[in-house]
Amino acid sequence: MTDDRKPETPVKPVPEAAPKVRVSSRELEKRRMFLRSIGAGITVVGLSLVGFFPIIKRLFNRLRPPGALIEQKFLAACIKCGQCVQVCPVEAIKLADGDEGFGLGVPYIDARQQACDFSCDAVQCVLACPTGALTHEIAKKEEVRMGLARLARPDACLAMRGEGFKGLARGAAFTGLHRYVEVDRWTPIRIADHSYDLELCDLCVRECPITGAISLQPVSAHAGDKRRMPVVTSACVGCGACEMMCPAEPAAIVVDPKILKERTA
Amino acid sequence: MKKFLRHFALMFGAAPQKPEAADVTPAGKALMKFKKTPEQVKLRKELIAHEHEHPVYSSKWKYRRWVSIILLNLLFIISYWFDVQLVEGALTASRFVGFHMADLNGALQVMLAYKEVMLNLVIGTVTVVLAWWFVGGRAFCSWICPYHLLAEWAEWLHLKLVAMGWAKDHPFHRSLRAVLWFAFLALALVTGYTVFEFVNPVGIVSRALIYGPTIALLWVLFLLGIEVFYSRRFWCRYVCPIGLSYGITGAVSPLQVEYNLEKCLHEGECRKVCLVPHVLEVTKMGYASDAFEYIGADCTRCGMCIDACPQNALRFKLRGLDKII
C-alpha cells in the first residue's frame, strides 16, 4: 500500500505549484484504513454467502418437523431459536450445524435415531414456532406432510420374507423413545424396554401413529404364502416411526423427506 | 433535534465534530470559558497529577454486567435442561414466561427473507423494541449478548498483547457496520435466505450454550482470534448489524449515560475503555455544547466509562425522571 495505490482512494487536490506530492503518515494511515474496511466488508459478505454452497449442492435432504413450509421458505422463515426442540417430548428435533449453510440452526429430524411419534398429541412444535416456519395451518397429526414412507429395501423386510420377529426392535443400546398406548398412554418409553414376540413382523404397521397410513398386503394370491408387503397410502404423514422401528439394519422402510418431492416436482 | 441527528449520524459512521458556536448553550459557553481561566487550568493539572499518584480503580458496573450476561444465558440453559420453561428458545427468539420475544435484527431478516409476517413475530418484535427502547437499545450488547462477554475477554488479551508490543490494533471505518447492516437486509430480501444468520456469532454462541456445542463455534473462535491479534473489538465495533438495530431502537431511550462538563478534567480515561469511543468525543475539551450532555445512541450503557472516570463526571440517568418526581 504505497503511492502506486493512489487512484483507489480520494486524494485531496494538491496545488499545482507544489513540487512533490508528500502524503502525511496520517493521511496514509487513513487510506490504509479505508482499503482495509472495504476488504473486511467484502470478506464478511463473501463468507456469509458460503452458506449457499450446501444449498445449491443439495448436500442435505433433511426431514423437517411437522408443518414445515417448503424448504426454501422454511429456511427463510425459521428464526433459528430451537423452541420446537424444547417442546418435543421425545426430543426428535435437532438443530443443524454450520456445514448445512443457511440451514445452520434450522431444525430437522433424524427419523432412524428418533422419529416423531406424535407423543405430544397436538403438534407442540408447530404451536411453539414463533415465525410460522412450522405453519400454524395444521392442528392435528393427520394433517402433517413431512415426507412419505417407502419400502426401500424389500429384500431386507422381514414381512416380505414371511418372517416373524422376537426381541428388541433396535437392540438394547438403542436410546429412541416411543409412546406405547397400551403401556402408558401419556409417557413415551424406551424402545429398548419393550420386547416383541411376533409371528409375522408387522412393526411398521403396529407402531404407526396414523390410522390407515400403512398396512400389510399379501404378496401372492396363494393362501399358504405367509409373505406380506407393507403398503404405504396417501394418509402417510412421513413422521418416520416405521423407519425408527424397523428391525432390519439398515432399515427396510425409510421416509423420503418432502424436499425430495419438491425437487422432482 | 439537531443533537439527535448528530448522534444518529455518529452511529452510522460520521466523524465526531466540535459543535458550532451557535449551538453551544450559554451555560456551556460560560463553563468552557471558566475552565480556560489560568487558575482553573492549573487546578486541573494538579488534580490530574493527584489522580495519577492515587489511582482509583472501579469494576462495579463491569462485574454487574458480567453477572447479568451470565445469569440471563444461564436462565436459557436451565429453562431447557431442567424444563422450567422460564425462557424457552434462544437469543434469536424466545418465550419469556410464555410471552413472545424476538431478536430485532433476526426478526427483520426473517420478515425480509420470508416476506410474510406472523402475528407472533410482530408481538415478539414489538415487545423487544419497547423493552430495549426503555433500557437503552444497545444495552442488549453489553448486558445480555454472550458474544460480548467473550469479546471482552478477547479485548483484555488484545490490550495485554498491545502493551507488550506483540500486537497492534487495526481500526476500520465505522461506516462499515452501517454498510453491512443495509447489505444484509438487502441480501435477505433478494436471496430469500437469512444470510446473516449463517455468520451471526450471537446466534451461534447462544444456541451452542443451550443445545450443545457445534462446529459453527470455530467461526466464533476465528472472530475472537481476529479481535485478539488484529483489531480491537472487530465484530462489535465494525460489523455487527444486531448492534446497529438495537442502537436505532435505543436512540431516544430514557436511560442514558449523562456527562457532566463541570466535573470533567478531559483526560480521556473513559475513551480508553469504551467499546464505542466516538460517543465519548463529547468529553474532549471544546466538544460539549452544554453543561450536561447525553452520550447518545451508539452507547451500550455498559458503564465502563462510569467506572473509569476518576471525577464521577459520568453517570447513569433516567431521562425525565426528575421532571416526574
XYZ file of C-alpha atoms in Angstrom:
590
model
C 0.000 0.000 0.000
C 2.354 2.707 -1.227
C 1.962 5.605 -3.590
C 1.043 3.484 -6.601
C -2.297 2.671 -4.939
C -3.290 6.309 -5.007
C -6.024 6.237 -7.650
C -8.185 3.992 -5.469
C -8.582 6.497 -2.695
C -9.894 10.035 -2.667
C -6.916 12.374 -2.723
C -7.120 15.944 -1.616
C -6.430 18.312 -4.504
C -2.827 19.456 -4.384
C -1.876 22.974 -5.574
C -0.233 22.685 -8.977
C 2.754 24.659 -7.838
C 3.670 22.014 -5.292
C 6.813 20.309 -6.480
C 6.313 16.953 -4.787
C 3.255 15.101 -3.567
C 4.067 14.411 0.016
C 1.500 12.313 1.794
C 1.499 12.625 5.540
C 1.658 9.415 7.527
C -1.705 10.279 8.982
C -3.235 10.522 5.536
C -1.580 7.242 4.578
C -2.993 5.519 7.642
C -6.405 6.886 6.728
C -6.124 5.411 3.238
C -4.992 2.081 4.599
C -7.940 2.041 6.958
C -10.279 2.812 4.103
C -8.942 -0.027 1.947
C -8.910 -2.365 4.928
C -12.555 -1.547 5.609
C -13.586 -2.277 2.035
C -11.653 -5.544 2.217
C -13.267 -6.520 5.512
C -16.736 -5.701 4.214
C -16.273 -7.808 1.105
C -14.812 -10.661 3.168
C -17.682 -10.720 5.662
C -20.337 -10.655 2.935
C -18.349 -13.204 0.906
C -18.079 -15.578 3.847
C -21.764 -15.232 4.640
C -22.567 -16.259 1.082
C -20.612 -19.501 1.578
C -23.842 -20.596 3.232
C -25.276 -21.000 -0.273
C -22.889 -23.844 -1.081
C -24.607 -26.766 0.710
C -27.972 -25.464 -0.501
C -27.033 -25.292 -4.172
C -25.101 -28.557 -3.998
C -28.089 -30.172 -2.252
C -25.798 -31.797 0.250
C -28.552 -32.424 2.788
C -32.081 -33.702 2.334
C -33.427 -33.215 5.795
C -36.686 -34.428 7.186
C -38.169 -31.271 8.680
C -40.501 -31.162 11.715
C -44.279 -31.326 11.268
C -45.810 -28.367 9.500
C -42.579 -27.177 7.881
C -43.069 -24.933 4.855
C -41.412 -25.911 1.585
C -37.650 -25.996 2.070
C -36.657 -22.574 0.739
C -39.435 -20.796 2.612
C -38.725 -22.873 5.680
C -35.088 -21.753 5.802
C -36.215 -18.164 5.267
C -38.958 -18.153 7.875
C -37.113 -20.074 10.596
C -35.559 -17.720 13.159
C -33.238 -20.481 14.433
C -34.325 -20.334 18.053
C -34.949 -24.011 18.778
C -38.250 -23.576 20.624
C -39.529 -26.588 18.680
C -36.583 -28.585 20.039
C -37.524 -27.651 23.574
C -41.167 -28.698 23.481
C -40.715 -32.075 21.773
C -41.414 -34.786 24.387
C -39.298 -37.403 22.574
C -36.538 -34.941 21.623
C -36.852 -35.884 17.979
C -35.912 -32.428 16.739
C -32.288 -31.376 16.366
C -30.710 -28.182 15.073
C -28.443 -28.353 12.031
C -24.803 -27.338 12.267
C -22.748 -24.884 10.214
C -21.991 -27.405 7.477
C -25.584 -27.017 6.290
C -25.024 -23.400 5.274
C -28.165 -21.334 5.573
C -29.612 -24.396 7.308
C -27.491 -23.554 10.367
C -29.660 -23.633 13.470
C -32.663 -24.930 11.491
C -34.498 -27.938 12.981
C -34.580 -31.389 11.420
C -35.485 -34.915 12.441
C -33.250 -37.935 12.101
C -36.058 -40.481 12.000
C -33.877 -43.557 12.328
C -32.471 -42.213 15.610
C -35.662 -40.720 16.965
C -38.793 -40.338 14.913
C -41.654 -38.002 15.638
C -44.307 -40.288 17.163
C -46.788 -37.516 17.958
C -46.487 -38.264 21.666
C -47.374 -34.649 22.258
C -50.808 -35.225 20.668
C -51.128 -31.668 19.382
C -48.057 -30.945 17.239
C -46.418 -28.931 20.005
C -43.517 -27.859 17.778
C -45.959 -26.133 15.452
C -47.520 -24.294 18.365
C -44.082 -23.293 19.659
C -42.843 -21.868 16.369
C -42.799 -18.061 16.654
C -42.481 -17.309 12.943
C -44.807 -19.737 11.241
C -41.926 -21.653 9.643
C -43.832 -24.608 11.049
C -47.127 -23.484 9.696
C -49.947 -22.983 12.130
C -52.369 -24.073 9.449
C -52.155 -27.608 10.762
C -53.682 -28.577 14.075
C -53.618 -32.371 14.129
C -51.156 -35.040 13.267
C -53.203 -36.358 10.335
C -52.670 -33.052 8.513
C -48.899 -33.262 8.689
C -46.956 -33.950 5.466
C -43.262 -34.216 6.330
C -42.466 -36.849 3.770
C -43.602 -40.255 2.635
C -42.581 -43.719 3.772
C -41.178 -46.055 1.118
C -40.134 -49.703 1.236
C -36.598 -49.020 0.100
C -35.082 -52.473 0.732
C -37.832 -55.047 0.180
C -35.267 -57.879 0.400
C -34.418 -56.897 3.957
C -38.062 -56.621 5.077
C -38.978 -59.467 7.449
C -42.650 -59.382 6.429
C -41.673 -59.617 2.780
C -39.710 -62.731 3.683
C -42.611 -64.067 5.714
C -40.571 -63.982 8.934
C -41.592 -63.188 12.475
C -39.720 -61.050 14.974
C -38.711 -61.752 18.532
C -36.824 -59.462 20.921
C -35.937 -55.794 20.977
C -36.691 -53.948 17.753
C -33.474 -51.948 17.767
C -31.314 -53.700 20.336
C -30.683 -52.951 23.987
C -28.436 -49.964 23.401
C -30.935 -48.003 21.307
C -31.988 -44.786 23.026
C -35.035 -43.934 20.927
C -38.412 -43.382 22.605
C -41.883 -44.365 21.587
C -45.268 -43.997 23.164
C -46.934 -47.353 23.650
C -50.538 -46.547 24.363
C -51.072 -49.971 25.936
C -48.134 -49.422 28.338
C -48.534 -45.754 29.209
C -50.981 -43.508 27.465
C -49.066 -40.344 28.384
C -45.377 -41.067 28.650
C -43.143 -42.393 25.891
C -40.779 -45.157 26.978
C -37.546 -46.513 25.557
C -37.978 -48.888 22.659
C -35.209 -50.913 24.259
C -37.572 -51.526 27.202
C -40.287 -53.086 25.074
C -39.707 -56.517 23.591
C -41.799 -58.216 20.930
C -42.753 -61.744 20.022
C -44.427 -61.622 16.616
C -45.316 -64.477 14.325
C -45.028 -62.149 11.380
C -43.106 -58.900 11.711
C -45.535 -56.000 11.438
C -43.658 -53.415 13.490
C -44.028 -50.651 10.904
C -47.791 -51.123 10.814
C -48.217 -51.816 14.527
C -46.346 -48.701 15.705
C -47.550 -46.286 13.049
C -49.253 -43.375 14.853
C -51.541 -42.642 11.905
C -54.601 -44.760 11.153
C -54.677 -46.167 7.644
C -51.262 -44.923 6.599
C -49.684 -48.328 6.179
C -50.938 -51.919 6.016
C -49.624 -55.376 5.201
C -50.896 -56.837 1.944
C -50.455 -60.393 0.628
C -47.653 -60.758 -1.844
C -49.399 -63.523 -3.835
C -52.895 -64.968 -4.149
C -51.633 -68.244 -2.725
C -53.350 -68.940 0.624
C -50.305 -70.647 2.165
C -47.994 -67.757 1.320
C -47.132 -66.097 4.621
C -45.305 -63.215 2.971
C -46.773 -59.741 3.320
C -45.773 -56.400 1.833
C -46.018 -53.116 3.770
C -48.045 -50.797 1.558
C -47.999 -47.060 2.258
C -51.083 -44.988 1.482
C -51.522 -41.285 0.898
C -52.553 -40.938 4.542
C -48.876 -41.336 5.495
C -47.561 -38.156 7.128
C -43.862 -39.051 6.929
C -43.204 -38.999 10.659
C -40.621 -41.765 10.390
C -41.937 -44.024 13.172
C -41.747 -47.015 10.811
C -38.158 -46.180 9.864
C -37.188 -45.943 13.533
C -38.955 -49.231 14.398
C -37.727 -51.337 11.505
C -35.538 -54.131 12.947
C -33.631 -54.599 9.678
C -30.246 -52.893 9.541
C -30.218 -50.588 7.671
C -33.971 -50.010 7.787
C -36.020 -51.705 5.071
C -38.569 -48.896 5.165
C -37.448 -45.281 5.063
C -39.098 -41.889 4.899
C -38.372 -39.721 1.894
C -38.395 -36.137 3.161
C -40.772 -33.714 1.488
C -37.833 -31.857 -0.020
C -37.172 -34.728 -2.459
C -40.688 -34.445 -3.821
C -40.316 -30.656 -4.075
C -37.256 -31.073 -6.221
C -38.791 -33.520 -8.658
C -41.986 -31.505 -8.857
C -33.328 17.579 17.204
C -30.009 18.624 15.735
C -28.235 16.850 18.556
C -30.283 13.731 17.996
C -29.437 13.694 14.290
C -25.779 14.141 15.156
C -25.925 11.127 17.484
C -27.613 9.158 14.740
C -25.049 10.150 12.100
C -22.285 9.278 14.546
C -23.778 5.806 14.915
C -23.836 5.328 11.146
C -20.155 6.214 10.871
C -19.859 10.000 10.705
C -16.842 11.572 12.371
C -17.400 13.404 15.663
C -17.437 17.180 15.307
C -16.976 20.154 17.546
C -20.301 21.919 17.951
C -20.719 25.230 16.168
C -20.547 28.213 18.462
C -24.205 28.978 17.806
C -25.242 25.537 19.085
C -23.481 25.855 22.425
C -25.785 26.916 25.233
C -24.907 29.943 27.366
C -24.275 27.583 30.294
C -21.907 25.546 28.160
C -20.097 28.628 26.929
C -19.747 30.058 30.416
C -18.396 26.762 31.776
C -15.934 26.418 28.939
C -14.705 29.980 29.449
C -14.379 29.375 33.170
C -12.438 26.162 32.537
C -9.933 28.004 30.396
C -9.013 30.586 33.029
C -5.372 30.168 34.173
C -6.378 29.235 37.747
C -8.690 26.507 36.514
C -6.094 25.124 34.099
C -3.604 24.998 36.943
C -6.109 23.373 39.273
C -6.979 20.764 36.648
C -3.329 19.878 36.168
C -2.919 19.457 39.902
C -5.977 17.274 40.130
C -4.754 15.064 37.299
C -1.324 14.758 38.911
C -3.019 13.786 42.154
C -5.089 11.172 40.349
C -2.002 9.657 38.813
C -0.424 9.386 42.245
C -3.532 7.884 43.792
C -5.274 5.973 41.041
C -8.752 4.702 41.768
C -9.973 1.583 40.004
C -13.553 0.509 39.943
C -15.110 -2.509 38.277
C -18.556 -2.067 39.743
C -20.504 -1.875 36.510
C -18.285 -4.359 34.720
C -18.966 -7.102 37.247
C -22.657 -6.257 37.425
C -22.810 -6.660 33.683
C -20.914 -9.907 33.694
C -23.325 -11.278 36.270
C -26.215 -10.103 34.097
C -24.867 -11.751 30.937
C -24.045 -14.999 32.689
C -27.302 -15.175 34.629
C -29.506 -14.466 31.661
C -27.800 -17.002 29.441
C -27.850 -19.468 32.310
C -31.584 -18.890 32.585
C -31.980 -20.055 28.982
C -29.881 -23.144 29.689
C -31.630 -24.007 32.945
C -35.057 -23.439 31.397
C -34.310 -26.072 28.784
C -32.290 -28.613 30.713
C -34.489 -28.614 33.789
C -37.673 -27.904 31.887
C -38.525 -24.862 33.985
C -39.974 -23.047 30.981
C -38.978 -19.593 32.160
C -37.258 -18.531 28.961
C -37.720 -21.005 26.132
C -35.772 -20.665 22.919
C -32.510 -18.889 22.252
C -31.474 -15.259 21.944
C -32.738 -15.141 18.358
C -36.295 -15.710 19.554
C -37.747 -16.867 22.823
C -40.710 -17.000 25.096
C -40.315 -15.279 28.426
C -42.840 -16.929 30.762
C -44.916 -17.611 27.708
C -44.585 -14.138 26.237
C -43.012 -13.859 22.788
C -39.655 -12.125 22.348
C -37.830 -11.915 19.034
C -34.404 -10.539 18.336
C -34.997 -7.363 16.385
C -32.356 -7.959 13.755
C -33.250 -11.638 13.387
C -36.923 -10.756 13.002
C -36.066 -8.183 10.320
C -34.022 -10.761 8.409
C -36.841 -13.297 8.600
C -39.510 -10.802 7.534
C -37.462 -9.720 4.514
C -36.447 -13.239 3.508
C -39.837 -14.873 4.057
C -41.855 -11.817 3.011
C -44.737 -12.789 5.249
C -45.188 -11.723 8.828
C -46.723 -13.826 11.557
C -48.585 -12.134 14.376
C -46.402 -13.903 16.948
C -43.307 -12.413 15.374
C -44.843 -8.945 15.419
C -45.731 -9.345 19.104
C -42.225 -10.581 19.857
C -40.541 -7.790 17.947
C -42.683 -5.023 19.406
C -42.094 -6.359 22.921
C -38.361 -6.356 22.363
C -38.345 -2.920 20.754
C -40.280 -1.429 23.665
C -38.183 -3.164 26.298
C -34.893 -2.172 24.706
C -36.057 1.319 23.893
C -36.556 1.755 27.610
C -33.241 0.357 28.816
C -31.251 1.893 26.031
C -31.068 -0.194 22.876
C -27.525 -1.361 22.815
C -27.780 -2.287 26.461
C -28.606 -5.628 24.839
C -24.992 -5.813 23.686
C -23.301 -5.242 26.991
C -25.858 -6.700 29.383
C -27.159 -9.766 27.508
C -25.062 -10.743 24.492
C -22.853 -13.757 25.252
C -20.513 -12.921 22.383
C -19.921 -9.544 24.004
C -18.576 -11.241 27.111
C -16.223 -13.463 25.091
C -15.150 -10.418 23.090
C -14.499 -8.513 26.308
C -12.090 -11.217 27.400
C -10.505 -11.247 23.955
C -10.154 -7.479 24.217
C -8.402 -7.816 27.565
C -5.924 -10.193 25.950
C -5.549 -7.911 22.955
C -4.706 -4.944 25.162
C -2.121 -7.040 27.033
C -0.528 -8.030 23.730
C -0.566 -4.430 22.535
C 1.077 -3.289 25.763
C 3.801 -5.887 25.221
C 4.213 -4.795 21.636
C 3.134 -8.174 20.243
C 0.010 -6.936 18.535
C -1.272 -3.736 17.030
C -4.842 -2.529 16.760
C -6.025 -2.061 13.187
C -9.064 0.189 13.218
C -11.680 0.085 10.469
C -14.011 2.751 9.207
C -17.084 2.778 11.405
C -19.442 3.226 8.494
C -18.586 -0.377 7.570
C -21.187 -1.559 10.083
C -23.883 0.629 8.548
C -22.995 -0.567 5.046
C -23.149 -4.199 6.190
C -26.429 -3.578 8.001
C -28.029 -2.495 4.725
C -26.171 -5.171 2.774
C -27.512 -7.997 4.941
C -31.054 -6.657 4.841
C -30.777 -6.431 1.054
C -29.319 -9.932 0.859
C -32.209 -11.347 2.890
C -34.697 -9.620 0.609
C -33.011 -10.627 -2.645
C -31.835 -14.174 -1.893
C -34.766 -15.209 0.256
C -32.399 -16.657 2.871
C -31.450 -15.217 6.234
C -27.861 -14.875 5.028
C -26.603 -13.050 8.102
C -27.655 -15.833 10.452
C -25.003 -18.052 8.861
C -22.237 -15.838 10.258
C -24.067 -14.475 13.299
C -21.859 -15.295 16.311
C -24.575 -14.253 18.765
C -26.974 -16.900 17.485
C -24.215 -19.474 17.197
C -22.976 -18.936 20.760
C -26.467 -18.715 22.231
C -27.579 -21.951 20.562
C -24.339 -23.720 21.438
C -24.828 -22.786 25.103
C -28.370 -24.142 25.141
C -28.350 -27.048 22.696
C -24.718 -28.146 22.906
C -21.531 -27.289 21.020
C -21.420 -27.143 17.235
C -18.659 -26.908 14.660
C -20.016 -23.434 13.840
C -18.231 -22.343 17.022
C -14.983 -22.480 15.034
C -16.155 -19.351 13.228
C -16.664 -17.627 16.580
C -13.163 -18.700 17.631
C -11.790 -17.279 14.401
C -13.518 -13.954 15.055
C -12.154 -13.862 18.587
C -8.704 -14.590 17.159
C -9.014 -11.551 14.907
C -10.002 -9.469 17.905
C -7.073 -10.713 19.984
C -4.363 -10.345 17.369
C -5.528 -7.893 14.749
C -8.321 -5.495 15.541
C -9.776 -4.494 18.896
C -13.462 -5.475 19.204
C -13.648 -6.019 15.432
C -17.085 -7.611 15.293
C -18.929 -5.403 17.792
C -17.389 -2.169 16.546
C -17.362 -2.529 12.803
C -19.620 -5.386 11.733
C -22.484 -6.462 13.966
C -25.824 -5.410 12.438
C -27.586 -6.555 15.597
C -25.772 -3.811 17.492
C -26.904 -1.218 14.995
C -30.504 -2.463 15.084
C -30.521 -2.092 18.850
C -28.723 1.236 18.563
C -31.561 2.563 16.424
C -34.084 1.173 18.915
C -32.478 2.981 21.820
C -31.665 6.234 20.046
C -34.229 8.143 22.089
C -34.091 5.947 25.153
C -34.877 7.373 28.578
C -31.926 5.518 30.068
C -28.757 7.404 29.278
C -25.237 7.960 30.434
C -25.041 11.611 31.361
C -21.898 13.687 31.058
C -21.185 16.477 33.487
C -18.931 19.042 31.831
C -18.152 20.851 35.077
C -16.631 17.808 36.775
C -14.707 16.571 33.732
C -10.934 17.021 33.599
C -10.778 15.980 29.917
C -8.149 13.294 30.461
C -9.806 10.706 28.269
C -9.770 7.763 30.705
C -13.335 6.990 29.606
C -12.461 6.874 25.910
C -9.684 4.369 26.568
C -12.063 1.743 27.954
C -15.070 2.420 25.727
C -16.293 -0.046 23.102
C -17.590 2.863 21.033
C -15.245 5.737 21.945
C -16.729 8.054 19.321
C -19.742 8.591 21.575
C -17.400 9.975 24.230
C -15.774 12.566 21.965
C -18.055 14.972 23.785
C -15.725 14.685 26.755
C -12.895 16.305 24.797
C -12.209 19.929 25.597
C -14.484 22.094 23.487
C -16.756 19.288 22.210
C -19.569 19.637 24.713
C -22.357 22.012 23.843
C -24.000 22.147 27.248
C -23.178 21.749 30.914
C -24.835 18.312 30.789
C -24.873 16.045 27.749
C -26.282 12.609 26.999
C -23.776 10.222 25.500
C -26.001 9.128 22.654
C -27.449 6.378 20.523
C -24.477 4.100 19.937
C -23.646 3.866 23.654
C -24.083 0.327 25.018
C -24.775 1.553 28.572
C -22.018 -0.735 29.784
C -20.896 1.649 32.477
C -17.184 1.153 31.852
C -16.708 4.915 31.427
C -18.524 5.485 34.703
C -16.120 3.039 36.345
C -13.138 4.650 34.648
C -13.893 8.304 35.358
C -11.965 9.443 38.439
C -14.112 12.554 38.781
C -17.573 10.977 38.575
C -18.329 13.152 35.598
C -20.355 10.355 34.023
C -23.382 8.627 35.490
C -26.469 6.662 34.548
C -29.556 8.751 34.308
C -33.210 8.070 33.695
C -34.227 10.928 31.464
C -37.225 12.875 32.610
C -37.376 11.165 35.988
C -36.526 14.448 37.733
C -39.473 16.055 35.998
C -41.867 13.405 37.259
C -40.768 13.368 40.883
